[in-house]
Amino acid sequence: MLRFLRRLFRNEGATHANKETRSVPYHVAIIMDGNGRWAAKRKLPRTAGHQAGIVALRRTIKHANEMGIGILTVYAFSTENWRRPKPEVDFLLRLPNEFLKSDLNDLHKNNVKVTMIGFMEGLPAHTRNAVSEAVGVTAKNTGMVLNFALNYGSRAEIIAAVRTLAQKAVDGQVNPAQIDEQTIANHLFTAALPDPDLLIRPSGEIRLSNFLLWQLAYTELWFTDVNWPDFNREHLEEAISAYRNRDRRFGGIKL
Ligand code: IPE
Ligand code: IPE
Ligand code: MG
């Protein structure tokens, strides 16, 4: 109970302070893109790019934690990535196991709380088990939230929410006239999380690729040509400094 209250206090405090000072975005989301191109430039197989992407993830978690970021959401595998050749899909879906096997202890020691958004049931058992273990082990941690988007797709997420709500309406549990933004938000994978403050996409692509379409409505977007495996502390600092200079109005006007 005490732990819960402490966490509540800490998170609320961080969110509030962030809103006041905007020194560091509270929730940062990253589309970890460009692994294949990083490898191609070096005449390496795409899988080498994905391995190098893990190294970039490890250092980004460390830096984000040091900078006081509250939530780091990383897009690791999309519902559309199943379209890739099976060997690449298999390789990508083994990476969470590999990463958590080597890093879970450190994450836990650093008070990081691992969570996941996405269609868990569509993942192979070995991926599911690795993620469930990490979520279980770190469940009571009160530090940075490391949120993996795995088998995640925003449109599929919205479809699932609409189906659940429609069924609740049919069952008389929901009054359609009372469905509002909060109702929808509560039915998304991100129900427990505030919307991202900053979205980072490396690799030079200027698109969202079906990532958090609802949740990014008022998020500040930052793009860089650097491929994900080359992403380092300087890029993260550059993104945060750009974020600090943005004027977030949420449709209002600056008084
Ligand atoms: C990101 O790198 C990894 C995933 C999408 C899982 P890519 O594999 O998309 O790399 P590019 O975009 O082909 O360079
Ligand atoms: C987005 O990258 C998905 C992840 C990084 C997990 P993609 O490489 O799949 O995106 P597109 O196909 O270039 O839009
Ligand atoms: Mg890509």
mmCIF file of C-alpha atoms and ligand atoms in Angstrom:
data_model
loop_
_atom_site.group_PDB
_atom_site.id
_atom_site.type_symbol
_atom_site.label_atom_id
_atom_site.label_comp_id
_atom_site.label_asym_id
_atom_site.label_seq_id
_atom_site.Cartn_x
_atom_site.Cartn_y
_atom_site.Cartn_z
ATOM 1 C CA MET A 1 0.000 0.000 0.000
ATOM 2 C CA LEU A 2 2.783 2.368 1.001
ATOM 3 C CA ARG A 3 4.637 1.475 -2.190
ATOM 4 C CA PHE A 4 1.534 2.159 -4.239
ATOM 5 C CA LEU A 5 1.045 5.559 -2.625
ATOM 6 C CA ARG A 6 4.692 6.392 -3.128
ATOM 7 C CA ARG A 7 4.435 5.480 -6.785
ATOM 8 C CA LEU A 8 1.260 7.470 -7.204
ATOM 9 C CA PHE A 9 2.896 10.454 -5.550
ATOM 10 C CA ARG A 10 6.077 10.132 -7.585
ATOM 11 C CA ASN A 11 4.266 9.831 -10.909
ATOM 12 C CA GLU A 12 1.863 12.641 -10.172
ATOM 13 C CA GLY A 13 4.713 14.796 -9.007
ATOM 14 C CA ALA A 14 6.720 14.094 -12.148
ATOM 15 C CA THR A 15 3.783 14.754 -14.459
ATOM 16 C CA HIS A 16 2.931 17.948 -12.676
ATOM 17 C CA ALA A 17 6.512 19.213 -12.565
ATOM 18 C CA ASN A 18 6.855 18.370 -16.238
ATOM 19 C CA LYS A 19 3.758 20.327 -17.135
ATOM 20 C CA GLU A 20 5.052 23.273 -15.147
ATOM 21 C CA THR A 21 8.632 23.377 -16.373
ATOM 22 C CA ARG A 22 8.567 21.196 -19.511
ATOM 23 C CA SER A 23 12.246 20.552 -18.920
ATOM 24 C CA VAL A 24 12.027 16.879 -19.859
ATOM 25 C CA PRO A 25 9.108 15.246 -21.661
ATOM 26 C CA TYR A 26 7.393 12.796 -19.317
ATOM 27 C CA HIS A 27 6.405 10.214 -21.959
ATOM 28 C CA VAL A 28 8.717 9.679 -24.933
ATOM 29 C CA ALA A 29 7.777 7.263 -27.726
ATOM 30 C CA ILE A 30 10.295 6.015 -30.280
ATOM 31 C CA ILE A 31 9.776 4.262 -33.610
ATOM 32 C CA MET A 32 12.986 2.231 -33.738
ATOM 33 C CA ASP A 33 13.424 2.313 -37.523
ATOM 34 C CA GLY A 34 16.306 2.016 -39.984
ATOM 35 C CA ASN A 35 17.992 -1.199 -38.856
ATOM 36 C CA GLY A 36 17.865 -2.730 -42.334
ATOM 37 C CA ARG A 37 19.338 0.346 -44.017
ATOM 38 C CA TRP A 38 22.050 0.585 -41.359
ATOM 39 C CA ALA A 39 23.051 -3.000 -42.206
ATOM 40 C CA ALA A 40 22.779 -2.521 -45.994
ATOM 41 C CA LYS A 41 25.183 0.436 -45.828
ATOM 42 C CA ARG A 42 27.713 -1.892 -44.223
ATOM 43 C CA LYS A 43 26.974 -4.781 -46.587
ATOM 44 C CA LEU A 44 25.711 -6.785 -43.617
ATOM 45 C CA PRO A 45 22.554 -8.910 -43.386
ATOM 46 C CA ARG A 46 19.444 -7.131 -42.063
ATOM 47 C CA THR A 47 19.660 -9.236 -38.909
ATOM 48 C CA ALA A 48 22.961 -7.505 -38.041
ATOM 49 C CA GLY A 49 21.041 -4.233 -38.132
ATOM 50 C CA HIS A 50 18.462 -5.600 -35.705
ATOM 51 C CA GLN A 51 21.247 -6.749 -33.352
ATOM 52 C CA ALA A 52 22.821 -3.287 -33.517
ATOM 53 C CA GLY A 53 19.350 -1.895 -32.802
ATOM 54 C CA ILE A 54 19.375 -3.729 -29.476
ATOM 55 C CA VAL A 55 22.597 -1.960 -28.512
ATOM 56 C CA ALA A 56 20.984 1.383 -29.371
ATOM 57 C CA LEU A 57 17.946 0.438 -27.283
ATOM 58 C CA ARG A 58 20.128 -0.477 -24.295
ATOM 59 C CA ARG A 59 21.947 2.858 -24.338
ATOM 60 C CA THR A 60 18.766 4.847 -24.976
ATOM 61 C CA ILE A 61 17.078 3.251 -21.938
ATOM 62 C CA LYS A 62 20.096 4.198 -19.828
ATOM 63 C CA HIS A 63 20.136 7.783 -21.075
ATOM 64 C CA ALA A 64 16.372 8.221 -20.828
ATOM 65 C CA ASN A 65 16.512 6.976 -17.252
ATOM 66 C CA GLU A 66 19.369 9.344 -16.382
ATOM 67 C CA MET A 67 17.521 12.278 -17.933
ATOM 68 C CA GLY A 68 14.447 11.641 -15.819
ATOM 69 C CA ILE A 69 12.065 10.532 -18.555
ATOM 70 C CA GLY A 70 9.031 8.901 -16.905
ATOM 71 C CA ILE A 71 7.864 6.561 -19.648
ATOM 72 C CA LEU A 72 9.782 5.287 -22.679
ATOM 73 C CA THR A 73 7.574 3.534 -25.232
ATOM 74 C CA VAL A 74 9.463 1.720 -27.984
ATOM 75 C CA TYR A 75 7.900 0.369 -31.182
ATOM 76 C CA ALA A 76 9.597 -3.000 -31.656
ATOM 77 C CA PHE A 77 7.249 -4.989 -33.907
ATOM 78 C CA SER A 78 4.109 -3.824 -35.711
ATOM 79 C CA THR A 79 1.028 -5.784 -36.755
ATOM 80 C CA GLU A 80 2.190 -5.045 -40.327
ATOM 81 C CA ASN A 81 5.701 -6.434 -39.794
ATOM 82 C CA TRP A 82 4.236 -9.956 -40.258
ATOM 83 C CA ARG A 83 4.436 -9.130 -43.981
ATOM 84 C CA ARG A 84 8.216 -9.609 -43.891
ATOM 85 C CA PRO A 85 9.886 -12.889 -44.860
ATOM 86 C CA LYS A 86 9.387 -15.531 -42.174
ATOM 87 C CA PRO A 87 13.084 -15.809 -41.222
ATOM 88 C CA GLU A 88 13.188 -12.065 -40.467
ATOM 89 C CA VAL A 89 9.913 -12.214 -38.510
ATOM 90 C CA ASP A 90 11.247 -15.155 -36.498
ATOM 91 C CA PHE A 91 14.470 -13.295 -35.827
ATOM 92 C CA LEU A 92 12.669 -10.132 -34.714
ATOM 93 C CA LEU A 93 10.391 -12.076 -32.373
ATOM 94 C CA ARG A 94 13.350 -13.752 -30.703
ATOM 95 C CA LEU A 95 14.959 -10.398 -29.882
ATOM 96 C CA PRO A 96 12.770 -9.603 -26.843
ATOM 97 C CA ASN A 97 13.865 -12.900 -25.234
ATOM 98 C CA GLU A 98 17.472 -12.195 -26.013
ATOM 99 C CA PHE A 99 17.329 -8.636 -24.769
ATOM 100 C CA LEU A 100 15.449 -9.479 -21.582
ATOM 101 C CA LYS A 101 17.691 -12.446 -20.832
ATOM 102 C CA SER A 102 20.749 -10.206 -20.836
ATOM 103 C CA ASP A 103 19.209 -7.001 -19.474
ATOM 104 C CA LEU A 104 16.328 -7.862 -17.142
ATOM 105 C CA ASN A 105 18.548 -7.990 -14.055
ATOM 106 C CA ASP A 106 19.997 -4.568 -14.774
ATOM 107 C CA LEU A 107 16.603 -3.089 -15.572
ATOM 108 C CA HIS A 108 15.244 -4.462 -12.315
ATOM 109 C CA LYS A 109 18.229 -3.157 -10.334
ATOM 110 C CA ASN A 110 17.628 0.261 -11.854
ATOM 111 C CA ASN A 111 13.994 0.197 -10.683
ATOM 112 C CA VAL A 112 12.697 0.126 -14.299
ATOM 113 C CA LYS A 113 9.163 -1.182 -14.728
ATOM 114 C CA VAL A 114 8.606 -3.174 -17.929
ATOM 115 C CA THR A 115 5.170 -3.072 -19.579
ATOM 116 C CA MET A 116 3.819 -4.043 -22.977
ATOM 117 C CA ILE A 117 1.207 -2.803 -25.429
ATOM 118 C CA GLY A 118 0.071 -4.917 -28.381
ATOM 119 C CA PHE A 119 -1.651 -8.179 -29.202
ATOM 120 C CA MET A 120 0.071 -10.517 -26.770
ATOM 121 C CA GLU A 121 -1.944 -13.567 -27.897
ATOM 122 C CA GLY A 122 -0.634 -13.240 -31.478
ATOM 123 C CA LEU A 123 2.992 -13.631 -30.379
ATOM 124 C CA PRO A 124 4.891 -16.923 -30.231
ATOM 125 C CA ALA A 125 4.902 -18.510 -26.758
ATOM 126 C CA HIS A 126 8.633 -17.869 -26.227
ATOM 127 C CA THR A 127 8.213 -14.113 -26.811
ATOM 128 C CA ARG A 128 5.091 -13.996 -24.645
ATOM 129 C CA ASN A 129 6.802 -15.833 -21.801
ATOM 130 C CA ALA A 130 9.879 -13.608 -21.841
ATOM 131 C CA VAL A 131 7.763 -10.453 -21.780
ATOM 132 C CA SER A 132 5.401 -11.791 -19.084
ATOM 133 C CA GLU A 133 8.356 -12.688 -16.906
ATOM 134 C CA ALA A 134 9.871 -9.210 -17.255
ATOM 135 C CA VAL A 135 6.505 -7.554 -16.561
ATOM 136 C CA GLY A 136 6.012 -9.778 -13.486
ATOM 137 C CA VAL A 137 9.503 -9.336 -12.052
ATOM 138 C CA THR A 138 9.437 -5.535 -12.399
ATOM 139 C CA ALA A 139 5.739 -5.002 -11.594
ATOM 140 C CA LYS A 140 6.410 -3.240 -8.295
ATOM 141 C CA ASN A 141 9.242 -1.043 -9.517
ATOM 142 C CA THR A 142 8.638 2.668 -9.212
ATOM 143 C CA GLY A 143 11.198 4.116 -11.650
ATOM 144 C CA MET A 144 11.014 4.675 -15.397
ATOM 145 C CA VAL A 145 8.393 2.668 -17.287
ATOM 146 C CA LEU A 146 9.849 0.828 -20.279
ATOM 147 C CA ASN A 147 6.860 0.078 -22.470
ATOM 148 C CA PHE A 148 7.367 -2.300 -25.421
ATOM 149 C CA ALA A 149 4.990 -2.010 -28.382
ATOM 150 C CA LEU A 150 5.057 -5.568 -29.691
ATOM 151 C CA ASN A 151 2.653 -6.883 -32.294
ATOM 152 C CA TYR A 152 1.130 -3.425 -31.962
ATOM 153 C CA GLY A 153 -0.933 -1.630 -34.607
ATOM 154 C CA SER A 154 -3.033 1.413 -33.930
ATOM 155 C CA ARG A 155 -5.901 0.613 -36.275
ATOM 156 C CA ALA A 156 -6.229 -2.935 -34.942
ATOM 157 C CA GLU A 157 -6.156 -1.474 -31.416
ATOM 158 C CA ILE A 158 -8.999 0.914 -32.276
ATOM 159 C CA ILE A 159 -11.003 -1.881 -33.943
ATOM 160 C CA ALA A 160 -10.647 -4.016 -30.791
ATOM 161 C CA ALA A 161 -11.797 -1.093 -28.626
ATOM 162 C CA VAL A 162 -14.811 -0.427 -30.871
ATOM 163 C CA ARG A 163 -15.803 -4.105 -30.767
ATOM 164 C CA THR A 164 -15.576 -4.223 -26.967
ATOM 165 C CA LEU A 165 -17.609 -1.031 -26.619
ATOM 166 C CA ALA A 166 -20.227 -2.175 -29.148
ATOM 167 C CA GLN A 167 -20.639 -5.441 -27.225
ATOM 168 C CA LYS A 168 -20.959 -3.529 -23.947
ATOM 169 C CA ALA A 169 -23.645 -1.356 -25.550
ATOM 170 C CA VAL A 170 -25.518 -4.443 -26.764
ATOM 171 C CA ASP A 171 -25.267 -5.878 -23.236
ATOM 172 C CA GLY A 172 -26.575 -2.656 -21.743
ATOM 173 C CA GLN A 173 -23.367 -1.878 -19.846
ATOM 174 C CA VAL A 174 -22.551 1.228 -21.878
ATOM 175 C CA ASN A 175 -24.817 4.038 -22.996
ATOM 176 C CA PRO A 176 -23.639 5.077 -26.506
ATOM 177 C CA ALA A 177 -24.577 8.693 -25.805
ATOM 178 C CA GLN A 178 -22.099 8.757 -22.940
ATOM 179 C CA ILE A 179 -19.065 7.499 -24.873
ATOM 180 C CA ASP A 180 -16.421 10.214 -24.689
ATOM 181 C CA GLU A 181 -12.642 10.577 -25.165
ATOM 182 C CA GLN A 182 -11.945 9.004 -21.801
ATOM 183 C CA THR A 183 -14.139 5.980 -22.628
ATOM 184 C CA ILE A 184 -12.164 5.358 -25.814
ATOM 185 C CA ALA A 185 -8.794 5.950 -24.108
ATOM 186 C CA ASN A 186 -9.772 3.469 -21.380
ATOM 187 C CA HIS A 187 -10.305 0.755 -23.996
ATOM 188 C CA LEU A 188 -6.904 1.112 -25.662
ATOM 189 C CA PHE A 189 -3.735 -0.809 -24.713
ATOM 190 C CA THR A 190 -2.432 2.497 -23.319
ATOM 191 C CA ALA A 191 -5.318 2.909 -20.843
ATOM 192 C CA ALA A 192 -2.888 3.180 -17.917
ATOM 193 C CA LEU A 193 -0.523 5.648 -19.629
ATOM 194 C CA PRO A 194 -0.685 9.373 -20.345
ATOM 195 C CA ASP A 195 -0.325 10.290 -24.052
ATOM 196 C CA PRO A 196 3.250 10.678 -25.318
ATOM 197 C CA ASP A 197 4.696 14.183 -25.054
ATOM 198 C CA LEU A 198 7.379 13.555 -27.658
ATOM 199 C CA LEU A 199 7.608 11.093 -30.563
ATOM 200 C CA ILE A 200 11.005 10.359 -32.081
ATOM 201 C CA ARG A 201 11.394 8.641 -35.439
ATOM 202 C CA PRO A 202 14.853 7.950 -36.809
ATOM 203 C CA SER A 203 15.703 6.619 -40.315
ATOM 204 C CA GLY A 204 14.468 9.608 -42.331
ATOM 205 C CA GLU A 205 10.886 8.389 -42.759
ATOM 206 C CA ILE A 206 8.325 11.077 -42.022
ATOM 207 C CA ARG A 207 5.317 8.932 -41.171
ATOM 208 C CA LEU A 208 3.685 7.210 -38.217
ATOM 209 C CA SER A 209 3.403 3.678 -39.662
ATOM 210 C CA ASN A 210 0.255 2.889 -37.649
ATOM 211 C CA PHE A 211 1.790 3.841 -34.298
ATOM 212 C CA LEU A 212 -0.411 5.320 -31.523
ATOM 213 C CA LEU A 213 -2.680 7.224 -33.922
ATOM 214 C CA TRP A 214 -5.181 8.202 -31.210
ATOM 215 C CA GLN A 215 -2.574 8.856 -28.520
ATOM 216 C CA LEU A 216 -0.338 11.100 -30.664
ATOM 217 C CA ALA A 217 -3.091 13.672 -31.333
ATOM 218 C CA TYR A 218 -1.143 16.462 -29.556
ATOM 219 C CA THR A 219 2.307 14.903 -29.300
ATOM 220 C CA GLU A 220 5.340 16.847 -30.486
ATOM 221 C CA LEU A 221 6.984 14.993 -33.407
ATOM 222 C CA TRP A 222 10.729 14.875 -34.039
ATOM 223 C CA PHE A 223 12.397 13.179 -36.996
ATOM 224 C CA THR A 224 16.036 12.469 -37.773
ATOM 225 C CA ASP A 225 17.840 10.906 -40.742
ATOM 226 C CA VAL A 226 20.039 8.848 -38.431
ATOM 227 C CA ASN A 227 19.257 5.126 -38.502
ATOM 228 C CA TRP A 228 18.175 3.613 -35.190
ATOM 229 C CA PRO A 229 21.413 1.651 -34.562
ATOM 230 C CA ASP A 230 23.349 4.959 -34.722
ATOM 231 C CA PHE A 231 20.957 6.787 -32.366
ATOM 232 C CA ASN A 232 22.858 8.033 -29.324
ATOM 233 C CA ARG A 233 22.711 10.397 -26.361
ATOM 234 C CA GLU A 234 23.324 13.459 -28.527
ATOM 235 C CA HIS A 235 20.310 12.678 -30.708
ATOM 236 C CA LEU A 236 18.126 12.152 -27.663
ATOM 237 C CA GLU A 237 19.332 15.454 -26.218
ATOM 238 C CA GLU A 238 18.714 17.180 -29.539
ATOM 239 C CA ALA A 239 15.147 15.838 -29.619
ATOM 240 C CA ILE A 240 14.509 16.963 -26.056
ATOM 241 C CA SER A 241 15.966 20.374 -26.690
ATOM 242 C CA ALA A 242 13.727 20.753 -29.773
ATOM 243 C CA TYR A 243 10.787 19.685 -27.611
ATOM 244 C CA ARG A 244 11.611 22.373 -25.038
ATOM 245 C CA ASN A 245 11.396 25.018 -27.726
ATOM 246 C CA ARG A 246 7.982 23.918 -28.921
ATOM 247 C CA ASP A 247 4.913 25.821 -27.897
ATOM 248 C CA ARG A 248 2.195 23.322 -26.984
ATOM 249 C CA ARG A 249 -1.195 24.980 -27.301
ATOM 250 C CA PHE A 250 -3.603 22.018 -27.503
ATOM 251 C CA GLY A 251 -5.895 24.107 -29.688
ATOM 252 C CA GLY A 252 -5.894 27.065 -27.328
ATOM 253 C CA ILE A 253 -3.946 30.307 -27.587
ATOM 254 C CA LYS A 254 -0.909 31.478 -25.709
ATOM 255 C CA LEU A 255 -1.900 34.005 -23.075
HETATM 256 C C1 IPE B 1 13.200 -1.356 -37.725
HETATM 257 O O1 IPE B 1 14.114 -1.415 -38.765
HETATM 258 C C2 IPE B 1 12.913 -2.705 -37.128
HETATM 259 C C3 IPE B 1 11.523 -3.123 -37.294
HETATM 260 C C4 IPE B 1 10.656 -2.599 -38.099
HETATM 261 C C5 IPE B 1 11.092 -4.235 -36.497
HETATM 262 P P1 IPE B 1 13.712 -1.895 -40.225
HETATM 263 O O2 IPE B 1 13.894 -3.365 -40.292
HETATM 264 O O3 IPE B 1 12.370 -1.424 -40.594
HETATM 265 O O4 IPE B 1 14.817 -1.167 -41.079
HETATM 266 P P2 IPE B 1 14.623 -0.466 -42.490
HETATM 267 O O5 IPE B 1 13.480 0.466 -42.368
HETATM 268 O O6 IPE B 1 14.379 -1.558 -43.482
HETATM 269 O O7 IPE B 1 15.927 0.247 -42.719
HETATM 270 C C1 IPE B 2 7.724 0.825 -38.076
HETATM 271 O O1 IPE B 2 8.746 0.643 -38.993
HETATM 272 C C2 IPE B 2 7.609 -0.350 -37.158
HETATM 273 C C3 IPE B 2 8.687 -0.518 -36.198
HETATM 274 C C4 IPE B 2 9.767 0.198 -36.105
HETATM 275 C C5 IPE B 2 8.507 -1.598 -35.266
HETATM 276 P P1 IPE B 2 8.506 -0.026 -40.419
HETATM 277 O O2 IPE B 2 9.840 -0.174 -41.050
HETATM 278 O O3 IPE B 2 7.692 -1.245 -40.280
HETATM 279 O O4 IPE B 2 7.623 1.091 -41.144
HETATM 280 P P2 IPE B 2 7.361 1.340 -42.694
HETATM 281 O O5 IPE B 2 7.001 0.024 -43.323
HETATM 282 O O6 IPE B 2 8.626 1.879 -43.278
HETATM 283 O O7 IPE B 2 6.270 2.344 -42.732
HETATM 284 MG MG MG B 3 11.687 0.239 -41.476
#
